[in-house]
Coordinates of C-alpha atoms in Angstrom, one line a residue:
Chain A
M1041 CA -25.7 -7.8 1.4
E1042 CA -25.1 -11.4 2.3
A1043 CA -21.7 -12.9 2.0
R1044 CA -21.7 -16.1 -0.1
F1045 CA -18.4 -17.3 1.4
Q1046 CA -17.3 -17.4 5.1
P1047 CA -13.7 -17.3 6.6
G1048 CA -12.2 -20.6 6.2
D1049 CA -14.0 -21.5 3.0
R1050 CA -12.0 -23.0 0.2
V1051 CA -12.3 -20.9 -3.0
R1052 CA -10.9 -20.6 -6.7
I1053 CA -10.2 -17.8 -8.5
L1054 CA -12.0 -17.4 -11.6
D1055 CA -9.4 -17.8 -14.7
R1056 CA -11.3 -15.5 -17.0
D1057 CA -9.9 -12.9 -19.4
Q1058 CA -11.6 -9.7 -19.1
P1059 CA -10.4 -6.4 -20.1
G1060 CA -10.6 -3.0 -18.1
H1061 CA -10.1 -2.0 -14.6
V1062 CA -10.0 -5.5 -13.2
R1063 CA -8.5 -5.7 -9.8
T1064 CA -7.7 -9.4 -9.9
P1065 CA -4.3 -9.9 -10.9
I1066 CA -3.4 -12.8 -13.5
Y1067 CA -0.9 -14.6 -11.1
V1068 CA -3.9 -15.7 -8.7
R1069 CA -6.5 -16.4 -11.3
G1070 CA -7.2 -20.1 -11.4
K1071 CA -5.6 -20.5 -7.9
T1072 CA -7.3 -22.2 -4.7
G1073 CA -7.0 -20.3 -1.7
V1074 CA -9.0 -19.9 1.7
I1075 CA -11.0 -16.8 2.9
E1076 CA -9.4 -15.0 5.6
R1077 CA -12.0 -12.3 6.2
I1078 CA -14.9 -10.6 4.7
V1079 CA -14.0 -7.1 4.0
G1080 CA -17.4 -5.8 3.4
S1081 CA -19.3 -4.5 0.2
F1082 CA -17.9 -2.0 -2.2
P1083 CA -18.6 -0.5 -5.3
N1084 CA -17.6 -2.8 -8.3
P1085 CA -14.2 -1.1 -9.4
E1086 CA -14.8 -2.7 -12.9
L1087 CA -18.0 -0.1 -13.6
L1088 CA -16.5 2.6 -11.4
A1089 CA -13.4 3.1 -13.5
V1090 CA -15.8 3.7 -16.6
G1091 CA -18.0 6.6 -15.2
H1092 CA -20.6 4.2 -13.6
S1093 CA -21.8 4.2 -10.0
G1094 CA -20.4 0.9 -9.1
L1095 CA -23.9 -0.5 -8.3
P1096 CA -24.7 -3.3 -7.3
Y1097 CA -21.8 -3.3 -4.6
K1098 CA -19.6 -6.4 -4.7
M1099 CA -18.9 -8.3 -1.6
L1100 CA -15.0 -8.2 -1.2
Y1101 CA -12.8 -10.9 0.7
R1102 CA -9.3 -11.3 1.7
V1103 CA -8.0 -14.7 0.3
N1104 CA -5.0 -16.4 1.7
F1105 CA -2.9 -18.5 -0.6
A1106 CA 0.2 -20.6 0.0
Q1107 CA 2.9 -19.4 -2.0
S1108 CA 3.7 -22.7 -3.2
E1109 CA 0.0 -22.7 -4.8
L1110 CA 1.0 -19.7 -6.6
W1111 CA 4.5 -20.6 -7.8
D1112 CA 5.6 -24.0 -9.0
D1113 CA 9.1 -23.0 -8.1
Y1114 CA 8.6 -20.9 -5.2
D1115 CA 11.8 -21.5 -2.9
G1116 CA 10.8 -19.8 0.5
K1117 CA 9.3 -21.8 3.4
P1118 CA 6.2 -23.9 2.7
E1119 CA 4.3 -21.7 5.4
D1120 CA 4.9 -18.4 3.5
T1121 CA 1.5 -17.1 2.1
L1122 CA 0.1 -14.2 0.3
E1123 CA -3.0 -12.4 0.8
I1124 CA -5.1 -10.3 -1.4
E1125 CA -8.6 -8.9 -1.8
I1126 CA -10.9 -10.4 -4.1
Y1127 CA -14.3 -9.5 -5.1
E1128 CA -17.2 -12.1 -4.8
H1129 CA -17.8 -12.3 -8.5
W1130 CA -14.5 -13.6 -9.2
L1131 CA -14.7 -16.7 -6.6
A1132 CA -16.0 -20.1 -7.0
P1133 CA -16.5 -22.7 -4.2
A1134 CA -13.3 -25.1 -4.3
Chain K
M1158 CA 7.8 25.5 -18.2
S1159 CA 10.3 27.3 -20.5
E1160 CA 12.0 25.5 -23.4
T1161 CA 14.8 28.0 -23.1
H1162 CA 15.8 27.6 -19.5
E1163 CA 18.2 30.6 -19.4
H1164 CA 20.2 29.2 -16.1
A1165 CA 21.4 31.9 -14.2
H1166 CA 24.3 30.5 -12.3
D1167 CA 23.8 31.7 -8.8
H1168 CA 24.3 28.0 -7.7
E1169 CA 27.1 25.7 -7.4
H1170 CA 27.2 23.5 -10.7
P1171 CA 27.7 19.7 -10.2
P1172 CA 30.3 18.2 -13.0
H1173 CA 27.6 16.6 -15.4
A1174 CA 26.8 16.8 -19.0
H1175 CA 24.5 19.3 -19.1
D1176 CA 24.7 20.9 -22.9
G1177 CA 22.8 24.1 -21.9
K1178 CA 19.5 21.9 -21.5
P1179 CA 17.2 21.5 -18.6
I1180 CA 17.7 18.1 -16.9
Q1181 CA 14.3 17.0 -17.7
E1182 CA 12.7 18.2 -21.0
D1183 CA 8.9 18.5 -21.2
A1184 CA 9.1 17.2 -24.7
L1185 CA 6.3 14.8 -24.7
P1186 CA 2.7 15.9 -25.4
P1187 CA 0.5 15.8 -22.4
L1188 CA -1.4 12.6 -21.7
E1189 CA -5.1 12.6 -22.6
A1190 CA -5.9 12.4 -18.9
H1191 CA -4.2 15.5 -17.9
V1192 CA -6.1 17.4 -20.8
L1193 CA -9.2 15.9 -19.4
E1194 CA -8.2 16.6 -15.9
T1195 CA -7.5 20.5 -16.6
A1196 CA -10.9 20.8 -18.7
V1197 CA -12.8 19.3 -15.7
R1198 CA -11.1 21.2 -13.0
E1199 CA -11.6 24.5 -15.0
L1200 CA -15.1 24.0 -15.5
L1201 CA -15.8 23.0 -11.7
I1202 CA -13.8 26.5 -10.9
E1203 CA -16.0 28.6 -13.5
K1204 CA -19.2 27.2 -12.3
G1205 CA -18.2 27.8 -8.7
V1206 CA -18.6 24.2 -7.4
I1207 CA -14.9 24.3 -6.0
S1208 CA -12.2 27.0 -6.1
S1209 CA -8.5 27.1 -6.8
D1210 CA -7.7 27.6 -3.4
D1211 CA -9.8 24.4 -2.4
I1212 CA -7.4 22.4 -4.7
R1213 CA -4.2 24.0 -3.7
R1214 CA -5.3 23.4 0.3
S1215 CA -6.2 19.8 -0.6
I1216 CA -2.9 19.0 -2.5
E1217 CA -1.2 20.7 0.5
E1218 CA -2.9 18.6 3.0
R1219 CA -2.0 15.3 1.0
E1220 CA 1.4 16.2 0.8
S1221 CA 1.7 17.3 4.4
R1222 CA 1.3 13.7 5.5
N1223 CA 4.6 11.7 6.1
P1224 CA 5.9 8.7 8.0
A1225 CA 6.3 10.4 11.3
L1226 CA 2.6 10.4 11.4
G1227 CA 2.5 6.5 10.9
A1228 CA 5.5 6.2 13.6
K1229 CA 3.5 8.0 16.3
I1230 CA 0.7 5.5 15.6
V1231 CA 3.1 2.7 16.1
A1232 CA 4.4 4.2 19.0
R1233 CA 0.9 4.4 20.7
A1234 CA 0.1 1.0 19.7
W1235 CA 3.4 -0.5 21.3
A1236 CA 2.7 1.7 24.6
D1237 CA -0.9 1.3 24.7
P1238 CA -2.5 -2.3 24.4
E1239 CA -6.3 -0.9 24.3
F1240 CA -5.2 1.4 21.4
K1241 CA -3.3 -1.5 19.6
S1242 CA -6.3 -3.5 19.7
K1243 CA -8.5 -0.8 18.5
L1244 CA -6.1 0.1 15.8
M1245 CA -6.2 -3.8 14.8
N1246 CA -10.0 -4.4 14.9
E1247 CA -11.5 -0.9 14.5
S1248 CA -8.8 1.1 12.6
D1249 CA -11.1 3.9 11.5
E1250 CA -12.0 4.8 15.1
A1251 CA -8.4 4.5 16.1
L1252 CA -7.2 6.8 13.4
L1253 CA -9.8 9.4 14.2
T1254 CA -7.8 10.1 17.3
F1255 CA -4.7 11.2 15.3
G1256 CA -7.3 13.3 13.1
I1257 CA -6.9 10.8 10.0
N1258 CA -9.9 9.9 7.9
M1259 CA -9.0 7.0 5.4
S1260 CA -12.5 7.0 3.9
P1261 CA -13.5 5.8 1.3
M1262 CA -10.4 3.4 2.0
E1263 CA -10.0 0.9 5.1
L1264 CA -6.7 0.8 6.8
C1265 CA -5.8 -3.1 7.4
V1266 CA -3.1 -3.2 10.1
V1267 CA -1.0 -6.4 9.9
E1268 CA 1.5 -7.3 12.9
N1269 CA 4.7 -8.6 13.1
T1270 CA 5.6 -11.2 15.7
Q1271 CA 8.3 -13.8 16.6
E1272 CA 6.5 -16.1 14.1
V1273 CA 5.3 -13.9 11.1
H1274 CA 7.0 -11.0 9.0
N1275 CA 4.7 -9.3 7.1
M1276 CA 5.3 -7.0 3.8
V1277 CA 3.0 -4.8 1.5
V1278 CA 3.2 -4.5 -2.1
C1279 CA 0.6 -3.2 -4.7
T1280 CA 1.2 -5.3 -8.0
L1281 CA -1.4 -3.4 -10.0
C1282 CA -0.3 0.1 -9.4
S1283 CA 0.9 2.0 -6.3
C1284 CA -1.9 1.5 -3.7
Y1285 CA -0.2 2.9 -0.2
P1286 CA -1.8 4.1 3.0
R1287 CA -1.3 7.9 2.1
P1288 CA -3.1 9.5 4.8
V1289 CA -1.0 7.8 7.3
L1290 CA 2.6 7.5 5.6
G1291 CA 2.4 10.2 2.9
I1292 CA 3.7 9.7 -0.7
P1293 CA 4.9 6.2 -1.4
P1294 CA 8.7 6.0 -2.2
A1295 CA 9.8 5.8 -5.8
W1296 CA 10.9 2.0 -5.4
Y1297 CA 7.3 1.1 -4.3
K1298 CA 6.0 1.9 -7.4
R1299 CA 8.6 0.2 -9.5
R1300 CA 7.7 -2.7 -11.7
D1301 CA 10.6 -4.6 -10.4
Y1302 CA 9.6 -4.3 -6.5
R1303 CA 6.0 -5.0 -7.6
S1304 CA 6.4 -8.0 -9.5
R1305 CA 9.2 -9.4 -7.2
A1306 CA 7.8 -8.9 -3.9
V1307 CA 4.9 -11.6 -4.5
R1308 CA 7.1 -14.0 -6.3
E1309 CA 10.4 -13.9 -4.3
P1310 CA 9.7 -12.0 -1.1
R1311 CA 12.6 -13.4 0.9
A1312 CA 15.2 -12.6 -1.9
V1313 CA 13.9 -8.9 -2.1
L1314 CA 13.9 -8.6 1.9
Q1315 CA 17.3 -9.8 1.9
E1316 CA 18.2 -6.9 -0.9
F1317 CA 16.8 -4.5 1.5
G1318 CA 19.2 -5.6 4.1
T1319 CA 16.3 -7.6 6.3
Q1320 CA 17.4 -11.0 7.4
I1321 CA 14.3 -13.0 8.3
P1322 CA 15.1 -16.1 10.4
E1323 CA 14.6 -19.5 8.5
A1324 CA 11.8 -20.2 11.1
K1325 CA 9.7 -17.1 10.6
Q1326 CA 6.7 -17.3 8.1
V1327 CA 6.6 -14.4 5.4
R1328 CA 3.4 -13.1 4.6
V1329 CA 2.8 -10.8 1.5
H1330 CA 0.0 -8.6 1.2
D1331 CA -1.0 -7.3 -2.0
S1332 CA -2.7 -4.2 -1.6
N1333 CA -5.0 -4.4 -4.9
A1334 CA -8.8 -3.1 -4.0
D1335 CA -10.1 -1.4 -1.2
L1336 CA -7.9 -1.7 1.9
R1337 CA -4.7 0.0 2.7
Y1338 CA -2.0 -1.6 4.7
L1339 CA 0.3 -0.7 7.7
V1340 CA 2.6 -3.0 9.2
L1341 CA 2.9 -2.8 12.8
P1342 CA 6.7 -3.7 13.4
Q1343 CA 7.8 -5.6 16.2
R1344 CA 8.7 -3.6 19.2
P1345 CA 12.3 -3.9 19.7
D1346 CA 14.2 -5.4 22.6
G1347 CA 15.5 -2.9 25.4
T1348 CA 12.6 -0.2 25.1
E1349 CA 10.9 -1.4 28.5
G1350 CA 9.7 1.9 30.1
W1351 CA 10.2 4.0 27.0
D1352 CA 7.4 6.8 26.3
E1353 CA 5.8 7.1 23.0
E1354 CA 7.9 9.8 21.7
Q1355 CA 11.1 7.8 22.4
L1356 CA 9.4 4.8 20.9
A1357 CA 8.5 6.6 17.6
K1358 CA 12.2 7.4 16.9
L1359 CA 12.7 3.6 16.1
V1360 CA 9.6 3.4 13.4
T1361 CA 10.7 4.0 10.0
R1362 CA 8.9 4.2 6.8
D1363 CA 10.2 1.0 5.6
S1364 CA 9.6 -0.9 8.7
M1365 CA 5.8 0.2 8.4
I1366 CA 5.9 -1.3 4.7
G1367 CA 7.3 -4.3 5.9
V1368 CA 10.7 -4.3 4.1
S1369 CA 12.6 -3.8 7.2
D1370 CA 12.5 -4.0 10.9
A1371 CA 12.1 -1.1 13.5
L1372 CA 15.3 0.4 14.4
T1373 CA 16.9 -1.0 17.8
P1374 CA 17.8 1.3 20.6
A1375 CA 21.5 1.0 19.6
E1376 CA 20.8 2.3 16.1
I1377 CA 19.5 5.6 17.1
E1378 CA 22.1 6.0 20.0
D1379 CA 24.0 9.5 19.5

C-alpha cells in the first residue's frame, strides 16, 4: 500500500461528524499538523469494531501538532507539542 | 456474589459505616456486552474451540505482567546502546529477547532527553502497553487525567510532583490507535558503571508513563 503523505508534510485533520468507533478525537479535528512518521497499514477500526474484517486496510501516520494550534489559550511553552496517530482517510494536504 | 454476605468476623474490622452490607453491591444488571461475552465464551467452549483452562491461563498470563518487566527493558537500554537502538527502531525484535510479543499492536518507545520530556495518555479510552507494564493505574483511565494531560500537561506533571525545567519541551503522546507507548526515562546522574539489575531499581511505572522521572541513586538508598 502506498502512503499518500510523507514525513514533514503539512496535513489538516478532516472536521467531519462521524458516529461509531472513530479513533480521531474531536480536539484535533480541523487542526493542522505535520506528519512525524508513517506507522504502516492497519485494519480500519471504524469497520473492525462492528464485526467487519477492517478491509481495506488504512495507512496510519503519527501527526505532530504545536499545542498552540490545538488550544487557543495554551499556557505552556510555544515549543510544546502533541503527537497522535491518524488514519489516512482523516487527512487532507494543508 | 451472594447478596446476603454473612460476614464472619475472623478479621480486624476498620471503623467505617458498614450497615451490614458489602462495600460494593452488585445491584446493577449485567451490561449487554457481559451477557454477549458469556454467551460467546460458553459456545466456544461447548464446541471445543477453546477450553476454560485456555481462558484462565490467558488471564493469568496477562495479569502476571507488571512494571518490573518494563524496568528491566529500560535498564538494558541504558546499559547497552545497541539494544537501545533496536528498542527505538525495531521494538518488536528487541522485545522478543524478553519473551514479549505485542502483536497486533506495536510498541513505540519515546526517549526523554535534556531537551524533551515525553508523557503518555489515551484520551479516548485506556490504551496502555500492557504486555510490558501490566494493568494501567486507576488514574490513567480517569476522565480528568485523560482530558487534562493533553490540555495542560505541565500543570498535570506538577500535580504528580514532577518539575519540568522551563527550557524543556513537553511532548504529549495520545495513544489513540495501533501503537502503544513506553517512555524511556533519562538515566539518572551518578549511575556510571551500574549493572542492569541495579539500574532497574531506579525505573518506576510512572517514569515509563512519563508523569515522573526515574528515581535518583539517593532515593533508593537504604
